[in-house]
CSV table of C-alpha atoms and ligand atoms in Angstrom, one decimal:
chain,number,residue,atom,x,y,z
A,1,MET,CA,-13.6,-17.9,-73.4
A,2,SER,CA,-17.0,-18.9,-72.4
A,3,LEU,CA,-17.4,-20.9,-69.1
A,4,PHE,CA,-18.6,-23.8,-71.0
A,5,GLU,CA,-15.4,-23.8,-73.2
A,6,ASN,CA,-13.5,-24.2,-69.8
A,7,THR,CA,-15.6,-27.2,-69.0
A,8,LEU,CA,-15.0,-28.7,-72.4
A,9,LYS,CA,-11.2,-28.1,-72.0
A,10,GLN,CA,-11.3,-29.9,-68.6
A,11,ILE,CA,-13.3,-32.9,-70.1
A,12,GLU,CA,-10.8,-33.0,-73.1
A,13,GLN,CA,-7.7,-33.0,-70.7
A,14,ALA,CA,-9.0,-35.8,-68.6
A,15,ALA,CA,-10.3,-37.8,-71.6
A,16,LYS,CA,-6.8,-37.7,-73.2
A,17,ILE,CA,-5.1,-38.8,-70.0
A,18,MET,CA,-7.5,-41.8,-69.3
A,19,ASN,CA,-8.1,-42.6,-72.9
A,20,LEU,CA,-11.9,-42.2,-72.7
A,21,ASP,CA,-14.1,-43.8,-75.2
A,22,PRO,CA,-14.7,-41.1,-77.8
A,23,ASN,CA,-18.4,-41.8,-77.9
A,24,VAL,CA,-18.7,-41.2,-74.1
A,25,LYS,CA,-16.7,-38.1,-74.4
A,26,ALA,CA,-19.1,-36.8,-77.2
A,27,LEU,CA,-22.0,-37.5,-74.9
A,28,MET,CA,-20.4,-35.5,-72.0
A,29,GLU,CA,-19.6,-32.6,-74.4
A,30,HIS,CA,-23.3,-32.0,-75.3
A,31,PRO,CA,-26.1,-31.3,-72.9
A,32,GLN,CA,-29.1,-33.6,-73.5
A,33,ARG,CA,-31.7,-30.9,-73.4
A,34,ILE,CA,-31.7,-27.0,-73.4
A,35,VAL,CA,-34.9,-25.2,-72.5
A,36,GLU,CA,-35.3,-21.5,-73.0
A,37,VAL,CA,-38.4,-19.7,-71.7
A,38,ASN,CA,-40.0,-16.2,-71.5
A,39,ILE,CA,-41.7,-15.5,-68.3
A,40,PRO,CA,-44.3,-12.7,-68.2
A,41,VAL,CA,-44.6,-11.1,-64.8
A,42,LYS,CA,-47.1,-8.6,-63.6
A,43,MET,CA,-45.1,-5.9,-61.8
A,44,ASP,CA,-46.4,-4.0,-58.7
A,45,ASP,CA,-47.2,-0.8,-60.8
A,46,GLY,CA,-49.5,-2.8,-63.1
A,47,SER,CA,-47.0,-3.0,-66.0
A,48,LEU,CA,-45.8,-6.4,-67.5
A,49,LYS,CA,-42.3,-7.4,-67.9
A,50,VAL,CA,-40.9,-10.6,-69.7
A,51,TYR,CA,-37.9,-12.3,-68.2
A,52,GLN,CA,-35.7,-14.8,-70.0
A,53,GLY,CA,-35.0,-18.1,-68.3
A,54,PHE,CA,-33.1,-21.3,-68.9
A,55,ARG,CA,-33.0,-24.9,-67.8
A,56,VAL,CA,-30.1,-27.0,-69.1
A,57,GLN,CA,-30.3,-30.8,-68.6
A,58,HIS,CA,-26.8,-32.0,-69.1
A,59,SER,CA,-27.1,-35.6,-68.3
A,60,ASN,CA,-29.2,-38.2,-66.6
A,61,TYR,CA,-27.1,-41.3,-67.1
A,62,ALA,CA,-26.7,-41.6,-63.3
A,63,GLY,CA,-30.1,-40.5,-62.2
A,64,PRO,CA,-32.5,-37.5,-62.4
A,65,TYR,CA,-31.0,-34.2,-63.4
A,66,LYS,CA,-29.9,-32.1,-60.5
A,67,GLY,CA,-28.7,-28.5,-60.0
A,68,GLY,CA,-29.5,-25.1,-58.8
A,69,ILE,CA,-31.2,-22.1,-60.3
A,70,ARG,CA,-29.4,-18.8,-60.4
A,71,TYR,CA,-31.1,-15.3,-60.5
A,72,HIS,CA,-28.6,-12.8,-61.9
A,73,GLN,CA,-28.5,-10.1,-64.5
A,74,GLN,CA,-25.5,-11.6,-66.2
A,75,VAL,CA,-26.8,-15.2,-66.4
A,76,ASP,CA,-26.1,-16.6,-69.9
A,77,MET,CA,-26.4,-19.8,-71.7
A,78,GLY,CA,-22.7,-20.6,-71.7
A,79,GLU,CA,-22.5,-20.2,-67.9
A,80,VAL,CA,-25.6,-22.5,-67.3
A,81,GLN,CA,-24.4,-25.2,-69.7
A,82,ALA,CA,-21.1,-25.1,-67.8
A,83,LEU,CA,-22.7,-25.3,-64.4
A,84,ALA,CA,-25.0,-28.1,-65.6
A,85,ALA,CA,-22.1,-30.2,-66.9
A,86,TRP,CA,-20.2,-29.6,-63.6
A,87,MET,CA,-23.2,-31.1,-61.8
A,88,SER,CA,-23.1,-34.4,-63.8
A,89,ILE,CA,-19.3,-34.6,-63.1
A,90,LYS,CA,-19.6,-33.7,-59.5
A,91,CYS,CA,-22.4,-36.1,-58.6
A,92,SER,CA,-20.3,-38.8,-60.2
A,93,VAL,CA,-17.2,-37.9,-58.3
A,94,VAL,CA,-19.0,-38.5,-54.9
A,95,GLY,CA,-20.9,-41.5,-56.4
A,96,ILE,CA,-24.5,-40.5,-55.8
A,97,PRO,CA,-27.3,-41.5,-58.2
A,98,LEU,CA,-28.0,-38.0,-59.8
A,99,GLY,CA,-27.3,-36.4,-63.1
A,100,GLY,CA,-26.5,-32.8,-63.9
A,101,GLY,CA,-28.7,-29.8,-64.6
A,102,LYS,CA,-28.8,-26.0,-63.9
A,103,GLY,CA,-31.1,-23.3,-64.5
A,104,GLY,CA,-31.1,-19.5,-64.4
A,105,ILE,CA,-33.2,-16.3,-65.0
A,106,VAL,CA,-31.7,-13.2,-66.3
A,107,VAL,CA,-32.8,-10.8,-63.5
A,108,ASN,CA,-31.4,-8.7,-60.8
A,109,PRO,CA,-33.6,-9.9,-57.9
A,110,LYS,CA,-32.6,-7.0,-55.7
A,111,GLU,CA,-34.6,-4.7,-57.9
A,112,LEU,CA,-37.8,-6.8,-57.5
A,113,SER,CA,-40.3,-6.6,-54.6
A,114,VAL,CA,-41.1,-9.8,-52.7
A,115,GLY,CA,-44.4,-10.1,-54.7
A,116,GLU,CA,-42.7,-9.7,-58.0
A,117,LEU,CA,-40.0,-12.3,-57.1
A,118,GLU,CA,-42.7,-14.7,-56.0
A,119,ARG,CA,-44.7,-14.2,-59.3
A,120,LEU,CA,-41.5,-14.5,-61.4
A,121,THR,CA,-40.6,-17.8,-59.6
A,122,ARG,CA,-44.1,-19.3,-60.0
A,123,GLY,CA,-44.1,-18.2,-63.7
A,124,TYR,CA,-40.7,-20.0,-64.2
A,125,VAL,CA,-42.1,-23.2,-62.6
A,126,ARG,CA,-45.2,-23.1,-64.9
A,127,ALA,CA,-42.9,-22.5,-68.0
A,128,ILE,CA,-40.5,-25.5,-67.2
A,129,GLU,CA,-43.1,-27.8,-65.6
A,130,PRO,CA,-43.2,-30.3,-68.5
A,131,VAL,CA,-39.5,-31.1,-68.0
A,132,ILE,CA,-39.0,-31.2,-64.2
A,133,GLY,CA,-40.3,-33.6,-61.4
A,134,PRO,CA,-39.0,-35.4,-58.4
A,135,ASP,CA,-37.8,-38.3,-60.5
A,136,LYS,CA,-36.9,-36.3,-63.5
A,137,ASP,CA,-35.2,-33.0,-62.7
A,138,VAL,CA,-34.8,-31.5,-59.3
A,139,PRO,CA,-33.7,-27.9,-59.1
A,140,ALA,CA,-32.1,-26.2,-56.0
A,141,PRO,CA,-30.9,-22.8,-54.7
A,142,ASP,CA,-27.9,-21.2,-56.3
A,143,VAL,CA,-26.7,-17.6,-56.5
A,144,ASN,CA,-29.4,-15.2,-55.2
A,145,THR,CA,-32.0,-17.9,-54.8
A,146,THR,CA,-33.2,-18.8,-51.3
A,147,ALA,CA,-35.1,-21.4,-49.3
A,148,GLN,CA,-38.1,-19.1,-49.4
A,149,ILE,CA,-38.0,-19.2,-53.3
A,150,MET,CA,-37.7,-23.0,-53.2
A,151,ASP,CA,-40.8,-23.2,-51.0
A,152,TRP,CA,-42.7,-21.1,-53.7
A,153,PHE,CA,-41.3,-23.4,-56.3
A,154,ALA,CA,-42.4,-26.6,-54.7
A,155,ASP,CA,-46.0,-25.1,-53.9
A,156,GLU,CA,-46.4,-24.0,-57.5
A,157,TYR,CA,-45.3,-27.4,-58.8
A,158,SER,CA,-47.5,-29.3,-56.4
A,159,LYS,CA,-50.5,-27.2,-57.4
A,160,LEU,CA,-49.8,-27.9,-61.2
A,161,VAL,CA,-49.5,-31.7,-60.7
A,162,GLY,CA,-52.4,-31.9,-58.2
A,163,HIS,CA,-50.6,-33.5,-55.2
A,164,ASP,CA,-47.9,-32.8,-52.7
A,165,ALA,CA,-44.7,-33.0,-54.8
A,166,LYS,CA,-42.3,-31.1,-52.6
A,167,GLY,CA,-39.4,-33.4,-53.8
A,168,VAL,CA,-39.4,-31.5,-57.0
A,169,VAL,CA,-36.8,-29.1,-55.5
A,170,THR,CA,-34.3,-29.1,-52.7
A,171,GLY,CA,-33.0,-26.4,-50.4
A,172,LYS,CA,-36.4,-25.7,-49.0
A,173,THR,CA,-37.1,-24.4,-45.5
A,174,LEU,CA,-37.0,-26.9,-42.7
A,175,GLU,CA,-40.8,-26.2,-42.2
A,176,ASN,CA,-41.5,-27.3,-45.8
A,177,GLY,CA,-39.4,-30.4,-46.1
A,178,GLY,CA,-35.8,-29.0,-46.2
A,179,SER,CA,-32.9,-31.1,-44.8
A,180,LYS,CA,-31.2,-30.3,-41.5
A,181,GLY,CA,-27.5,-29.7,-42.3
A,182,ARG,CA,-27.9,-28.5,-45.8
A,183,ASN,CA,-27.0,-24.9,-45.1
A,184,ILE,CA,-23.5,-26.1,-43.8
A,185,ALA,CA,-23.0,-29.1,-46.0
A,186,THR,CA,-21.0,-27.4,-48.7
A,187,ALA,CA,-18.5,-26.1,-46.4
A,188,GLN,CA,-18.5,-29.2,-44.2
A,189,GLY,CA,-17.8,-31.4,-47.2
A,190,GLY,CA,-14.8,-29.3,-48.0
A,191,VAL,CA,-13.6,-29.4,-44.4
A,192,TYR,CA,-13.9,-33.3,-44.4
A,193,VAL,CA,-11.5,-33.2,-47.4
A,194,LEU,CA,-9.1,-30.8,-45.7
A,195,ASP,CA,-9.0,-33.1,-42.6
A,196,GLU,CA,-7.8,-36.0,-44.8
A,197,ILE,CA,-5.2,-33.7,-46.3
A,198,ALA,CA,-4.2,-32.6,-43.0
A,199,LYS,CA,-3.7,-36.2,-41.7
A,200,GLU,CA,-1.7,-37.0,-44.7
A,201,GLN,CA,0.6,-33.9,-44.6
A,202,GLY,CA,0.6,-33.8,-40.9
A,203,PHE,CA,-0.1,-30.0,-40.6
A,204,ASP,CA,-1.1,-28.5,-37.3
A,205,PRO,CA,-4.3,-26.3,-37.7
A,206,ALA,CA,-2.9,-23.8,-35.0
A,207,ASN,CA,0.0,-23.0,-37.3
A,208,THR,CA,-2.1,-22.9,-40.5
A,209,ARG,CA,-3.1,-19.6,-41.9
A,210,VAL,CA,-6.3,-19.5,-44.0
A,211,VAL,CA,-7.6,-16.8,-46.2
A,212,ILE,CA,-11.2,-16.8,-47.6
A,213,GLN,CA,-12.4,-15.1,-50.7
A,214,GLY,CA,-16.2,-14.7,-50.6
A,215,PHE,CA,-17.5,-14.3,-47.1
A,216,GLY,CA,-21.0,-15.5,-47.9
A,217,ASN,CA,-22.9,-18.7,-47.2
A,218,ALA,CA,-20.2,-21.2,-48.2
A,219,GLY,CA,-17.2,-19.0,-47.2
A,220,GLY,CA,-18.7,-17.8,-43.9
A,221,VAL,CA,-19.4,-21.3,-42.7
A,222,VAL,CA,-16.2,-22.7,-43.7
A,223,ALA,CA,-14.5,-19.9,-41.6
A,224,GLN,CA,-16.5,-20.9,-38.7
A,225,LEU,CA,-15.8,-24.6,-39.0
A,226,LEU,CA,-12.1,-24.2,-39.5
A,227,SER,CA,-11.9,-21.7,-36.7
A,228,LYS,CA,-13.6,-24.3,-34.3
A,229,LYS,CA,-10.7,-26.7,-35.4
A,230,GLY,CA,-8.1,-24.2,-34.4
A,231,TYR,CA,-7.1,-22.9,-37.8
A,232,GLN,CA,-6.0,-19.2,-37.9
A,233,ILE,CA,-8.4,-17.4,-40.2
A,234,VAL,CA,-6.4,-14.3,-41.4
A,235,GLY,CA,-8.2,-12.8,-44.3
A,236,ALA,CA,-11.7,-12.6,-45.7
A,237,SER,CA,-13.4,-10.6,-48.6
A,238,ASP,CA,-16.8,-9.9,-50.2
A,239,SER,CA,-17.7,-8.1,-53.4
A,240,GLN,CA,-16.7,-4.8,-51.8
A,241,GLY,CA,-13.2,-5.8,-50.8
A,242,GLY,CA,-11.2,-7.6,-48.2
A,243,LEU,CA,-9.7,-7.4,-44.7
A,244,ILE,CA,-6.6,-9.1,-43.4
A,245,PHE,CA,-5.9,-9.7,-39.7
A,246,ASP,CA,-2.2,-10.7,-38.9
A,247,LYS,CA,-3.2,-12.5,-35.7
A,248,GLY,CA,-6.5,-14.1,-37.1
A,249,PHE,CA,-10.1,-13.2,-36.3
A,250,ASP,CA,-13.2,-14.8,-34.9
A,251,PRO,CA,-15.5,-15.5,-37.9
A,252,ASP,CA,-18.6,-15.3,-35.7
A,253,LYS,CA,-17.8,-11.8,-34.8
A,254,LEU,CA,-17.0,-10.9,-38.4
A,255,LEU,CA,-20.2,-12.5,-39.7
A,256,ALA,CA,-22.3,-10.5,-37.1
A,257,CYS,CA,-20.5,-7.2,-38.1
A,258,LYS,CA,-21.0,-7.9,-41.8
A,259,ALA,CA,-24.8,-8.6,-41.3
A,260,GLU,CA,-25.0,-5.2,-39.5
A,261,LYS,CA,-22.6,-3.1,-41.8
A,262,SER,CA,-23.4,-5.0,-45.1
A,263,THR,CA,-19.7,-5.6,-45.9
A,264,VAL,CA,-16.6,-6.9,-44.2
A,265,VAL,CA,-14.8,-3.8,-45.4
A,266,ASN,CA,-16.8,-1.6,-43.0
A,267,CYS,CA,-15.6,-3.8,-40.1
A,268,ASP,CA,-12.0,-2.7,-40.3
A,269,THR,CA,-12.0,-0.6,-37.2
A,270,ASP,CA,-14.0,-3.1,-35.1
A,271,PHE,CA,-11.3,-5.7,-34.9
A,272,GLY,CA,-8.1,-3.9,-36.2
A,273,GLY,CA,-8.1,-5.5,-39.7
A,274,LYS,CA,-6.3,-3.9,-42.6
A,275,ARG,CA,-8.3,-3.1,-45.7
A,276,VAL,CA,-7.0,-4.8,-49.0
A,277,THR,CA,-8.5,-5.0,-52.5
A,278,ASN,CA,-10.0,-8.1,-53.8
A,279,GLU,CA,-6.8,-8.7,-56.0
A,280,GLU,CA,-4.6,-8.2,-53.1
A,281,LEU,CA,-6.5,-10.7,-50.9
A,282,LEU,CA,-5.6,-13.4,-53.4
A,283,GLU,CA,-1.9,-12.6,-53.0
A,284,VAL,CA,-1.8,-12.8,-49.2
A,285,ASP,CA,1.0,-15.2,-47.8
A,286,CYS,CA,-1.0,-18.0,-46.2
A,287,ASP,CA,-1.2,-21.7,-46.2
A,288,ILE,CA,-4.7,-22.3,-47.4
A,289,LEU,CA,-6.7,-20.1,-49.7
A,290,VAL,CA,-10.5,-20.9,-49.9
A,291,LEU,CA,-12.2,-19.5,-53.0
A,292,ALA,CA,-15.9,-19.1,-52.2
A,293,ALA,CA,-17.2,-16.3,-54.4
A,294,LEU,CA,-17.5,-16.6,-58.2
A,295,GLU,CA,-16.2,-18.1,-61.3
A,296,ASN,CA,-12.9,-17.1,-63.1
A,297,GLN,CA,-11.3,-15.4,-60.0
A,298,VAL,CA,-7.9,-16.8,-60.5
A,299,HIS,CA,-6.7,-16.4,-64.1
A,300,ALA,CA,-3.6,-16.2,-66.3
A,301,GLU,CA,-2.9,-12.7,-65.0
A,302,ASN,CA,-2.9,-13.3,-61.3
A,303,ALA,CA,-2.2,-17.0,-60.8
A,304,ASP,CA,1.5,-16.4,-60.5
A,305,LYS,CA,0.9,-14.1,-57.5
A,306,VAL,CA,-1.0,-16.8,-55.4
A,307,LYS,CA,1.2,-17.8,-52.4
A,308,ALA,CA,-1.0,-20.3,-50.7
A,309,LYS,CA,0.1,-24.0,-50.5
A,310,ILE,CA,-3.4,-25.3,-50.8
A,311,VAL,CA,-6.4,-23.9,-52.7
A,312,LEU,CA,-9.8,-25.2,-51.8
A,313,GLU,CA,-12.4,-24.4,-54.4
A,314,LEU,CA,-15.8,-24.1,-52.7
A,315,ALA,CA,-17.1,-21.8,-55.6
A,316,ASN,CA,-17.8,-23.4,-59.0
A,317,GLY,CA,-15.1,-22.7,-61.5
A,318,PRO,CA,-13.2,-20.0,-59.7
A,319,ILE,CA,-9.9,-20.9,-61.4
A,320,THR,CA,-9.4,-20.8,-65.3
A,321,PRO,CA,-7.7,-23.7,-67.2
A,322,GLU,CA,-4.7,-21.4,-67.8
A,323,ALA,CA,-4.4,-20.5,-64.2
A,324,ASP,CA,-4.7,-24.1,-63.3
A,325,GLU,CA,-1.5,-24.8,-65.3
A,326,ILE,CA,0.4,-22.0,-63.6
A,327,LEU,CA,-0.7,-23.2,-60.1
A,328,SER,CA,0.3,-26.8,-61.0
A,329,LYS,CA,3.8,-25.6,-62.1
A,330,LYS,CA,4.2,-23.7,-58.7
A,331,GLU,CA,3.2,-27.1,-57.1
A,332,ILE,CA,0.2,-25.6,-55.3
A,333,MET,CA,-2.3,-28.3,-54.5
A,334,VAL,CA,-5.8,-27.3,-55.9
A,335,VAL,CA,-8.7,-29.2,-54.4
A,336,PRO,CA,-11.2,-28.9,-57.3
A,337,ASP,CA,-14.7,-27.7,-57.0
A,338,ILE,CA,-16.3,-30.9,-58.3
A,339,LEU,CA,-14.9,-32.6,-55.2
A,340,ALA,CA,-14.5,-29.8,-52.6
A,341,ASN,CA,-18.0,-28.4,-52.8
A,342,ALA,CA,-19.9,-31.7,-53.5
A,343,GLY,CA,-21.1,-31.8,-49.9
A,344,GLY,CA,-24.0,-29.4,-50.9
A,345,VAL,CA,-25.5,-31.6,-53.6
A,346,THR,CA,-25.0,-34.7,-51.4
A,347,VAL,CA,-27.0,-33.5,-48.6
A,348,SER,CA,-29.6,-32.2,-51.3
A,349,TRP,CA,-29.8,-35.9,-52.3
A,350,PHE,CA,-30.4,-36.7,-48.7
A,351,GLU,CA,-33.3,-34.1,-48.8
A,352,MET,CA,-34.8,-35.9,-51.8
A,353,LEU,CA,-34.7,-39.3,-49.9
A,354,GLN,CA,-36.2,-37.7,-46.8
A,355,ASN,CA,-39.0,-36.2,-48.8
A,356,ALA,CA,-39.8,-39.5,-50.5
A,357,ASP,CA,-39.8,-41.3,-47.2
A,358,ASN,CA,-41.4,-38.6,-45.1
A,359,ASN,CA,-38.7,-39.5,-42.5
A,360,TYR,CA,-36.2,-36.8,-41.4
A,361,LEU,CA,-32.5,-36.9,-40.3
A,362,THR,CA,-31.1,-34.7,-37.4
A,363,GLU,CA,-28.3,-32.4,-38.4
A,364,GLU,CA,-25.8,-34.6,-36.8
A,365,GLU,CA,-27.1,-37.7,-38.7
A,366,ALA,CA,-27.0,-35.8,-42.0
A,367,LEU,CA,-23.5,-34.6,-41.5
A,368,GLN,CA,-22.3,-38.0,-40.3
A,369,LYS,CA,-23.8,-39.6,-43.5
A,370,LEU,CA,-21.9,-37.1,-45.5
A,371,LEU,CA,-18.4,-37.9,-44.0
A,372,PRO,CA,-17.7,-41.3,-45.6
A,373,ILE,CA,-19.1,-40.1,-49.0
A,374,MET,CA,-16.5,-37.3,-49.0
A,375,VAL,CA,-13.7,-39.4,-47.6
A,376,ASP,CA,-14.3,-42.2,-50.2
A,377,ALA,CA,-14.4,-39.6,-53.1
A,378,TRP,CA,-11.1,-38.0,-51.8
A,379,LYS,CA,-9.5,-41.5,-51.7
A,380,ALA,CA,-10.8,-42.5,-55.1
A,381,VAL,CA,-9.5,-39.2,-56.6
A,382,ASN,CA,-6.0,-39.7,-55.0
A,383,VAL,CA,-5.8,-43.2,-56.4
A,384,ASN,CA,-6.2,-41.8,-59.9
A,385,ALA,CA,-3.9,-38.8,-59.2
A,386,ASP,CA,-1.1,-41.3,-58.4
A,387,LYS,CA,-2.0,-43.8,-61.2
A,388,TYR,CA,-1.9,-41.2,-63.9
A,389,SER,CA,0.6,-38.8,-62.3
A,390,CYS,CA,-1.8,-35.9,-62.8
A,391,THR,CA,-3.5,-33.0,-60.9
A,392,LEU,CA,-6.3,-33.5,-58.4
A,393,ARG,CA,-8.8,-31.8,-60.9
A,394,GLU,CA,-7.7,-34.2,-63.8
A,395,ALA,CA,-7.9,-37.1,-61.4
A,396,ALA,CA,-11.5,-36.0,-60.2
A,397,TYR,CA,-12.6,-35.8,-63.8
A,398,ILE,CA,-11.1,-39.3,-64.6
A,399,THR,CA,-12.8,-40.7,-61.5
A,400,SER,CA,-16.2,-39.3,-62.5
A,401,LEU,CA,-15.9,-40.1,-66.2
A,402,GLU,CA,-14.8,-43.7,-65.4
A,403,ARG,CA,-18.0,-44.2,-63.5
A,404,LEU,CA,-20.2,-42.6,-66.1
A,405,GLU,CA,-18.6,-44.5,-68.8
A,406,VAL,CA,-19.6,-47.8,-67.1
A,407,LYS,CA,-23.1,-46.6,-66.5
A,408,ILE,CA,-23.5,-45.4,-70.2
A,409,LYS,CA,-22.1,-48.7,-71.6
A,410,GLU,CA,-24.2,-50.9,-69.3
A,411,LYS,CA,-27.4,-49.1,-70.2
A,412,GLY,CA,-26.7,-49.8,-73.9
A,413,ILE,CA,-26.9,-46.1,-74.7
A,414,LEU,CA,-24.0,-46.5,-77.2
B,501,NAD,P1,-23.2,-16.2,-51.5
B,501,NAD,O1,-23.8,-15.2,-52.5
B,501,NAD,O2,-23.8,-16.4,-50.2
B,501,NAD,O3,-21.7,-15.7,-51.3
B,501,NAD,C1,-20.8,-15.2,-52.2
B,501,NAD,C2,-19.9,-14.2,-51.6
B,501,NAD,O4,-18.9,-13.8,-52.5
B,501,NAD,C3,-20.6,-12.9,-51.2
B,501,NAD,O5,-20.2,-12.5,-49.9
B,501,NAD,C4,-20.2,-11.9,-52.3
B,501,NAD,O6,-20.2,-10.6,-51.8
B,501,NAD,C5,-18.8,-12.4,-52.4
B,501,NAD,N1,-18.1,-11.9,-53.7
B,501,NAD,C6,-18.6,-11.7,-54.9
B,501,NAD,N2,-17.7,-11.3,-55.8
B,501,NAD,C7,-16.6,-11.3,-55.1
B,501,NAD,C8,-15.2,-10.9,-55.4
B,501,NAD,N3,-14.9,-10.6,-56.6
B,501,NAD,N4,-14.2,-11.0,-54.4
B,501,NAD,C9,-14.6,-11.4,-53.2
B,501,NAD,N5,-15.8,-11.8,-52.8
B,501,NAD,C10,-16.8,-11.7,-53.7
B,501,NAD,O7,-23.1,-17.5,-52.3
B,501,NAD,P2,-22.7,-18.9,-51.8
B,501,NAD,O8,-23.9,-19.7,-51.7
B,501,NAD,O9,-21.8,-18.9,-50.6
B,501,NAD,O10,-21.8,-19.5,-53.1
B,501,NAD,C11,-20.6,-19.1,-53.3
B,501,NAD,C12,-20.0,-20.0,-54.5
B,501,NAD,O11,-20.0,-21.3,-54.1
B,501,NAD,C13,-20.7,-19.9,-55.8
B,501,NAD,O12,-19.9,-20.2,-56.9
B,501,NAD,C14,-21.7,-21.2,-55.6
B,501,NAD,O13,-22.0,-21.7,-57.0
B,501,NAD,C15,-20.8,-22.1,-54.9
B,501,NAD,N6,-21.4,-23.2,-54.4
B,501,NAD,C16,-22.3,-22.9,-53.3
B,501,NAD,C17,-23.0,-24.0,-52.7
B,501,NAD,C18,-23.8,-23.7,-51.5
B,501,NAD,O14,-24.3,-24.7,-50.9
B,501,NAD,N7,-23.9,-22.5,-51.0
B,501,NAD,C19,-22.8,-25.3,-53.2
B,501,NAD,C20,-22.0,-25.6,-54.2
B,501,NAD,C21,-21.3,-24.5,-54.9
């Protein structure tokens, strides 16, 4: 099943429960525009290579298209379409005035020199320039794309349009118009939601064991934030495998060790952790499992082995629809990606506003501004979960689609 088929299944499920207008459903099932480009890049050895790139604009009913750009050798159109649709749904769950888009280039960036990466990025901007812009479509970083790449992106676009237009992209360095707080916003948004759940369920962080799949940007920061609140972080993994620590570990130390030794697995002797495979990590007995790696990690074959009581999806699409059903039958609470990781796009929206205003927030102000947005979204999703007796994922889709339906109808699009 392609990732986009998963998305369609999720829309279908929610549409059935809420009795969504079939015309609105049809709009959400089809991206508005799909752009495919071929980007010629002069390599360092003088040869020329042509890279395939995509930009999918799923919907702009709520505002300009918004969504990251992924540089990966396995990027394909189905994946980009799914990620673009999830952006439309996600922005609407948190009620921010943005639509959904996503982009990608089929490339392993680790094989390129810095100069080649810059020329590839600038070539991609020239290729998609007609369809992007600060009020039209605003890309951002995603897997393997960095603040440096976003700075090149903004510079190339500004040159093409002949004026400073840094608002064409978010996730830039602070020196070039990035927002303070953006690097921790995704994890912080998830933690704000967990705080609400902790209040409702009355659990004590000191007795709550957390395992993190994907000890990267989102996963590393969530470990730091939860550890500061007193949670016991007992396991972490990256693409090379995982480590578990019966008595918990200090995320700052593991992050420092990973930076030095390239993977958490090589840090086993440093803190007395036990090596486990990526599969085994998902099966560890814990209270909260944070999924912060990639898509399709929990699937029909391993969902039954998950022992956590709560699963927080910081990655996009880490649980397949089949696995969702299994987790729901096991009464495991899944906090869905379109809510749990929406803090990232919300602070990206703050970056757009700051660029337009040329007036910048402190980190504290940005994260304080994020808090009520996440809490309100959590409450709205809960109201629908109760109203329709459905899962949090279904309720998040319903919340989002209800809002989009109103916008689409009021605009007279139908
Ligand atoms: P990242 O590349 O910094 O981190 C991903 C981590 O996952 C890496 O440590 C990698 O080694 C690890 N990993 C890869 N395969 C794995 C596997 N099979 N098992 C365990 N670990 C594995 O990326 P990131 O920015 O932290 O993003 C992670 C996920 O969160 C992605 O799905 C991304 O789309 C999503 N997301 C991120 C943000 C953000 O602001 N960073 C916002 C929204 C969604």
